[in-house]
Protein backbone atom coordinates (compact mmCIF):
# COMPACT_ATOMS: atom_id res chain seq x y z
CA UNK A 1 202.39 5.27 76.78
CA UNK A 2 199.03 4.18 75.32
CA UNK A 3 200.19 0.58 75.11
CA UNK A 4 201.43 0.72 78.70
CA UNK A 5 198.07 1.97 79.99
CA UNK A 6 196.08 -0.58 77.97
CA UNK A 7 198.32 -3.30 79.40
CA UNK A 8 197.57 -2.02 82.90
CA UNK A 9 193.83 -2.29 82.21
CA UNK A 10 194.46 -5.99 81.54
CA UNK A 11 196.67 -6.25 84.60
CA UNK A 12 194.01 -4.99 87.02
CA UNK A 13 191.48 -7.62 85.98
CA UNK A 14 190.32 -9.84 88.87
CA UNK A 15 192.39 -8.03 91.47
CA UNK A 16 190.80 -8.53 94.90
CA UNK A 17 189.73 -5.29 96.59
CA UNK A 18 187.86 -4.52 99.82
CA UNK A 19 185.86 -1.30 100.16
CA UNK A 20 184.62 -0.22 103.57
CA UNK A 21 182.54 2.87 104.12
CA UNK A 22 179.21 4.63 103.93
CA UNK A 23 177.07 2.64 101.51
CA UNK A 24 174.51 4.92 99.87
CA UNK A 25 171.48 4.06 97.76
CA UNK A 26 171.01 6.70 95.08
CA UNK A 27 167.35 6.42 94.08
CA UNK A 28 166.06 8.07 90.91
CA UNK A 29 162.29 8.58 90.65
CA UNK A 30 161.43 9.56 87.08
CA UNK A 31 158.04 11.10 86.42
CA UNK A 32 156.13 12.76 83.62
CA UNK A 33 154.61 16.16 84.37
CA UNK A 34 150.85 15.74 84.41
CA UNK A 35 149.42 19.05 85.67
CA UNK A 36 149.60 21.64 88.42
CA UNK A 37 148.14 20.42 91.70
CA UNK A 38 144.92 22.00 93.01
CA UNK A 39 146.24 21.57 96.56
CA UNK A 40 149.33 23.74 96.14
CA UNK A 41 151.31 25.45 93.35
CA UNK A 42 153.36 22.35 92.63
CA UNK A 43 153.75 19.92 89.76
CA UNK A 44 151.90 16.62 89.77
CA UNK A 45 154.09 13.84 88.36
CA UNK A 46 153.01 10.45 87.11
CA UNK A 47 155.79 8.12 88.19
CA UNK A 48 157.24 6.12 85.31
CA UNK A 49 160.21 4.32 86.86
CA UNK A 50 162.35 3.97 89.95
CA UNK A 51 166.04 3.08 89.69
CA UNK A 52 168.52 2.16 92.40
CA UNK A 53 172.11 3.24 91.72
CA UNK A 54 175.08 2.61 94.05
CA UNK A 55 176.28 5.82 95.70
CA UNK A 56 178.89 6.81 98.27
CA UNK A 57 181.19 3.92 99.10
CA UNK A 58 178.89 1.67 97.08
CA UNK A 59 179.82 3.67 93.98
CA UNK A 60 183.49 2.84 94.60
CA UNK A 61 182.45 -0.81 94.92
CA UNK A 62 180.45 -0.59 91.70
CA UNK A 63 183.35 0.93 89.77
CA UNK A 64 185.84 -1.67 91.00
CA UNK A 65 183.45 -4.36 89.77
CA UNK A 66 182.77 -2.83 86.33
CA UNK A 67 186.48 -2.20 85.80
CA UNK A 68 187.05 -5.92 86.25
CA UNK A 69 188.05 -6.28 89.89
CA UNK A 70 186.78 -8.77 92.44
CA UNK A 71 185.34 -6.67 95.23
CA UNK A 72 184.07 -7.15 98.77
CA UNK A 73 181.71 -4.46 100.11
CA UNK A 74 181.79 -3.79 103.86
CA UNK A 75 179.26 -1.46 105.45
CA UNK A 76 175.80 -1.06 106.96
CA UNK A 77 172.37 -1.51 105.39
CA UNK A 78 169.01 -1.00 107.07
CA UNK A 79 166.12 -3.44 106.82
CA UNK A 80 164.31 -1.35 104.25
CA UNK A 81 163.53 -1.14 100.55
CA UNK A 82 166.59 1.01 99.87
CA UNK A 83 168.90 -1.52 101.49
CA UNK A 84 167.37 -4.44 99.64
CA UNK A 85 167.52 -2.53 96.35
CA UNK A 86 171.17 -1.56 96.83
CA UNK A 87 172.23 -5.08 97.77
CA UNK A 88 170.44 -6.51 94.72
CA UNK A 89 172.09 -4.04 92.33
CA UNK A 90 175.55 -4.81 93.71
CA UNK A 91 175.02 -8.56 93.57
CA UNK A 92 173.89 -8.25 89.95
CA UNK A 93 177.31 -6.71 89.24
CA UNK A 94 179.10 -9.66 90.84
CA UNK A 95 179.99 -7.89 94.10
CA UNK A 96 180.57 -10.03 97.20
CA UNK A 97 178.07 -8.58 99.69
CA UNK A 98 178.72 -10.84 102.70
CA UNK A 99 180.33 -7.83 104.42
CA UNK A 100 177.16 -5.73 104.27
CA UNK A 101 175.79 -5.94 107.80
CA UNK A 102 172.07 -5.45 108.45
CA UNK A 103 171.14 -3.10 111.28
CA UNK A 104 167.39 -2.94 111.78
CA UNK A 105 167.75 0.11 114.02
CA UNK A 106 169.18 2.23 111.18
CA UNK A 107 167.97 3.53 107.85
CA UNK A 108 169.94 2.68 104.75
CA UNK A 109 171.63 5.93 103.73
CA UNK A 110 169.72 7.10 100.67
CA UNK A 111 169.48 10.10 98.38
CA UNK A 112 166.25 10.09 96.39
CA UNK A 113 166.22 12.38 93.37
CA UNK A 114 162.89 13.24 91.78
CA UNK A 115 163.38 13.85 88.06
CA UNK A 116 160.56 15.49 86.11
CA UNK A 117 160.01 15.70 82.38
CA UNK A 118 157.25 16.05 79.86
CA UNK A 119 156.45 16.00 76.18
CA UNK A 120 158.94 18.24 74.41
CA UNK A 121 160.78 19.20 77.61
CA UNK A 122 164.16 18.19 79.04
CA UNK A 123 164.01 16.06 82.18
CA UNK A 124 165.58 17.67 85.21
CA UNK A 125 165.97 17.04 88.92
CA UNK A 126 163.47 19.06 90.94
CA UNK A 127 164.16 17.87 94.49
CA UNK A 128 166.42 15.52 96.47
CA UNK A 129 165.31 13.72 99.63
CA UNK A 130 168.03 12.40 101.97
CA UNK A 131 167.55 9.72 104.65
CA UNK A 132 170.04 8.44 107.20
CA UNK A 133 170.40 7.66 110.89
CA UNK A 134 172.61 10.14 112.73
CA UNK A 135 173.22 8.05 115.85
CA UNK A 136 176.66 6.38 116.26
CA UNK A 137 176.98 2.67 115.48
CA UNK A 138 176.13 0.37 118.36
CA UNK A 139 178.94 -1.68 119.91
CA UNK A 140 177.24 -4.84 118.65
CA UNK A 141 177.21 -3.67 115.03
CA UNK A 142 180.77 -2.34 115.28
CA UNK A 143 181.91 -5.71 116.60
CA UNK A 144 180.15 -7.47 113.73
CA UNK A 145 181.90 -5.24 111.19
CA UNK A 146 185.23 -5.89 112.92
CA UNK A 147 184.64 -9.64 112.65
CA UNK A 148 183.82 -9.28 108.95
CA UNK A 149 187.04 -7.34 108.38
CA UNK A 150 189.11 -9.95 110.20
CA UNK A 151 187.69 -12.60 107.85
CA UNK A 152 187.96 -10.65 104.60
CA UNK A 153 191.16 -8.59 104.83
CA UNK A 154 193.48 -11.61 104.37
CA UNK A 155 191.72 -12.33 101.05
CA UNK A 156 192.39 -8.98 99.34
CA UNK A 157 195.25 -7.10 97.65
CA UNK A 158 193.99 -3.54 98.19
CA UNK A 159 191.63 -1.58 100.45
CA UNK A 160 189.61 1.62 100.09
CA UNK A 161 188.24 3.50 103.10
CA UNK A 162 185.39 5.60 101.68
CA UNK A 163 184.21 8.05 104.31
CA UNK A 164 181.23 10.26 103.47
CA UNK A 165 180.75 11.40 107.07
CA UNK A 166 177.96 9.01 108.05
CA UNK A 167 179.91 7.18 110.74
CA UNK A 168 180.40 3.69 109.33
CA UNK A 169 184.19 3.75 109.73
CA UNK A 170 184.62 4.14 113.47
CA UNK A 171 187.93 4.85 115.17
CA UNK A 172 188.39 1.17 116.06
CA UNK A 173 187.63 0.01 112.50
CA UNK A 174 190.00 2.62 111.03
CA UNK A 175 192.79 1.37 113.27
CA UNK A 176 192.06 -2.27 112.42
CA UNK A 177 192.19 -1.70 108.66
CA UNK A 178 195.22 0.58 108.60
CA UNK A 179 197.27 -1.63 110.93
CA UNK A 180 196.44 -4.77 108.97
CA UNK A 181 197.34 -3.16 105.65
CA UNK A 182 200.57 -1.73 107.07
CA UNK A 183 201.64 -5.05 108.61
CA UNK A 184 200.86 -7.00 105.44
CA UNK A 185 202.09 -4.54 102.79
CA UNK A 186 198.58 -4.14 101.33
CA UNK A 187 198.01 -0.73 99.70
CA UNK A 188 195.16 1.21 101.26
CA UNK A 189 193.59 4.45 100.05
CA UNK A 190 191.32 6.81 101.99
CA UNK A 191 188.81 9.22 100.50
CA UNK A 192 187.34 11.19 103.42
CA UNK A 193 185.06 14.13 102.86
CA UNK A 194 185.14 15.71 106.32
CA UNK A 195 187.61 13.97 108.65
CA UNK A 196 190.78 13.10 106.75
CA UNK A 197 193.21 13.66 109.63
CA UNK A 198 191.63 10.83 111.65
CA UNK A 199 193.00 8.38 109.05
CA UNK A 200 196.65 9.17 109.74
CA UNK A 201 198.95 6.31 108.73
CA UNK A 202 196.98 5.26 105.65
CA UNK A 203 199.22 4.72 102.61
CA UNK A 204 197.50 6.91 100.01
CA UNK A 205 195.00 9.73 100.12
CA UNK A 206 192.54 10.98 97.53
CA UNK A 207 191.04 14.46 97.94
CA UNK A 208 189.47 16.97 95.62
CA UNK A 209 190.98 20.45 95.63
CA UNK A 210 188.30 21.90 97.93
CA UNK A 211 188.79 19.11 100.49
CA UNK A 212 192.58 19.46 100.27
CA UNK A 213 192.29 23.20 100.88
CA UNK A 214 190.31 22.59 104.05
CA UNK A 215 192.95 20.20 105.41
CA UNK A 216 195.82 22.50 104.44
CA UNK A 217 194.12 25.51 105.99
CA UNK A 218 194.09 27.87 103.03
CA UNK A 219 192.39 28.34 99.65
CA UNK A 220 194.19 26.79 96.69
CA UNK A 221 194.18 29.44 93.97
CA UNK A 222 197.31 28.56 91.99
CA UNK A 223 199.83 25.78 91.40
CA UNK A 224 202.24 27.12 94.01
CA UNK A 225 199.60 26.87 96.73
CA UNK A 226 198.59 23.44 95.43
CA UNK A 227 202.17 22.20 95.87
CA UNK A 228 202.26 23.68 99.37
CA UNK A 229 198.97 21.99 100.27
CA UNK A 230 200.16 18.62 98.95
CA UNK A 231 203.31 18.82 101.06
CA UNK A 232 201.33 19.74 104.19
CA UNK A 233 198.90 16.83 103.74
CA UNK A 234 201.73 14.35 103.13
CA UNK A 235 203.44 15.45 106.33
CA UNK A 236 200.29 15.56 108.45
CA UNK A 237 199.17 12.12 107.28
CA UNK A 238 202.59 10.44 107.14
CA UNK A 239 201.44 8.99 103.82
CA UNK A 240 203.18 7.54 100.78
CA UNK A 241 201.17 9.67 98.39
CA UNK A 242 198.38 12.19 97.97
CA UNK A 243 196.22 12.34 94.84
CA UNK A 244 194.37 15.65 94.46
CA UNK A 245 191.68 15.82 91.79
CA UNK A 246 191.34 19.27 90.23
CA UNK A 247 188.31 19.16 87.95
CA UNK A 248 189.09 20.69 84.56
CA UNK A 249 192.79 20.88 85.52
CA UNK A 250 193.17 17.12 85.87
CA UNK A 251 194.95 15.61 88.87
CA UNK A 252 198.18 16.03 90.79
CA UNK A 253 199.99 13.22 92.60
CA UNK A 254 202.39 14.01 95.43
CA UNK A 255 204.75 11.25 96.58
CA UNK A 256 206.73 11.11 99.80
CA UNK A 257 210.00 10.91 97.83
CA UNK A 258 209.40 14.52 96.76
CA UNK A 259 208.08 13.72 93.28
CA UNK A 260 205.14 15.78 92.00
CA UNK A 261 203.21 14.64 88.94
CA UNK A 262 200.69 16.92 87.22
CA UNK A 263 198.27 14.86 85.11
CA UNK A 264 196.26 17.03 82.67
CA UNK A 265 192.68 16.24 81.66
CA UNK A 266 192.43 13.68 78.87
CA UNK A 267 189.35 15.11 77.16
CA UNK A 268 187.98 18.65 77.30
CA UNK A 269 184.65 17.79 75.71
CA UNK A 270 181.41 18.68 77.46
CA UNK A 271 181.10 17.64 81.10
CA UNK A 272 177.63 16.35 81.91
CA UNK A 273 177.90 15.48 85.62
CA UNK A 274 180.81 15.32 88.08
CA UNK A 275 178.82 13.17 90.55
CA UNK A 276 180.84 10.14 91.54
CA UNK A 277 183.88 10.88 89.36
CA UNK A 278 186.07 10.88 92.46
CA UNK A 279 184.82 7.41 93.33
CA UNK A 280 185.79 6.25 89.85
CA UNK A 281 189.27 7.70 90.37
CA UNK A 282 189.69 5.91 93.71
CA UNK A 283 188.49 2.59 92.30
CA UNK A 284 190.92 2.77 89.38
CA UNK A 285 193.80 3.94 91.57
CA UNK A 286 193.47 1.10 94.12
CA UNK A 287 193.13 -1.54 91.39
CA UNK A 288 196.41 -0.32 89.91
CA UNK A 289 198.22 -0.20 93.25
CA UNK A 290 196.98 -3.70 94.09
CA UNK A 291 198.45 -4.85 90.77
CA UNK A 292 201.88 -3.43 91.61
CA UNK A 293 201.56 -0.50 89.19
CA UNK A 294 203.65 2.60 89.88
CA UNK A 295 201.55 5.34 91.54
CA UNK A 296 202.12 7.83 88.71
CA UNK A 297 200.76 5.38 86.13
CA UNK A 298 197.89 4.57 88.49
CA UNK A 299 197.07 8.29 88.60
CA UNK A 300 197.18 8.57 84.82
CA UNK A 301 194.77 5.67 84.38
CA UNK A 302 192.51 7.08 87.12
CA UNK A 303 192.47 10.36 85.22
CA UNK A 304 191.27 8.62 82.05
CA UNK A 305 188.56 6.78 83.98
CA UNK A 306 187.31 9.97 85.67
CA UNK A 307 187.15 11.65 82.26
CA UNK A 308 184.64 9.00 81.20
CA UNK A 309 182.58 9.27 84.40
CA UNK A 310 182.00 13.03 84.13
CA UNK A 311 180.38 12.57 80.73
CA UNK A 312 177.69 10.34 82.22
CA UNK A 313 174.54 11.44 84.05
CA UNK A 314 174.48 10.85 87.81
CA UNK A 315 176.67 8.47 89.77
CA UNK A 316 177.96 6.18 87.04
CA UNK A 317 180.44 3.34 86.70
CA UNK A 318 183.15 2.95 84.08
CA UNK A 319 183.99 -0.32 82.34
CA UNK A 320 187.34 -1.73 81.28
CA UNK A 321 186.14 -1.70 77.66
CA UNK A 322 185.33 2.02 77.84
CA UNK A 323 188.71 2.71 79.42
CA UNK A 324 190.57 0.96 76.63
CA UNK A 325 188.57 2.80 73.98
CA UNK A 326 189.27 6.21 75.51
CA UNK A 327 192.99 5.50 75.88
CA UNK A 328 193.15 4.48 72.23
CA UNK A 329 191.35 7.63 71.11
CA UNK A 330 193.83 9.97 72.84
């Protein structure tokens, strides 16, 4: 089994993937605690560094790139520092960013985390500041994204729809992507945080257990209810498969042929941060499907990749080298 998975890591190299969705700039402001302010009972920080990290759909993009795929990012950026920073980071990773449309009327979706530390103390996040435009996309911007998709979809072997609820993937764009993938036998995966049922007809679905419970309509407290939820989602979505991530319990893949595959965690060592681990799973899963890998093996490799991501701080990407090393160690 180890040899099979290592071979798959080689197989997914340079597979062409398109990711459309809510591109987020995760900004980390690191500061050293200087003193207590005289203006209010708050810390005064001396800023030491500012880092831009891909978040949201951009984290899926980032992971596809670091795992060895060729990836096109499709989404919206504002004409602001966050948008410029996010584009630069993605381009440095070899991402094709021609599908990132500028909309000067919108803010780049960003989550700025202020991290404070001092001499002899552990750095920790003290506040997060979120920015985004709530208004729906204009018809002009939607048409531009549709044009981008028409140009790029014929070039790729797999598609991810990464929906964080910020409105990038409109009804018309959903329909365009799903119909193209269906008509051209291109595997497509959706990861939708709040509106999964609007993506009916997509081939594969990734949800965490809390999201799956919401769609199924009941709390998932045991394996029996998990199986029931998986069957309900498969039927509601008319999908080929549903991958439910379960934290410390690993993952479960439900296929429309009735097969159910429980994939246990690969490493029970300390978990540092679960941020973005689902994006890592989606990126690995679509790379495998685009390579013609059986879904169950795709889920097993995604499980290994997620196990690496949770041991990193913040939204983090996983490399093919790391994946091979972890597979060999298990």
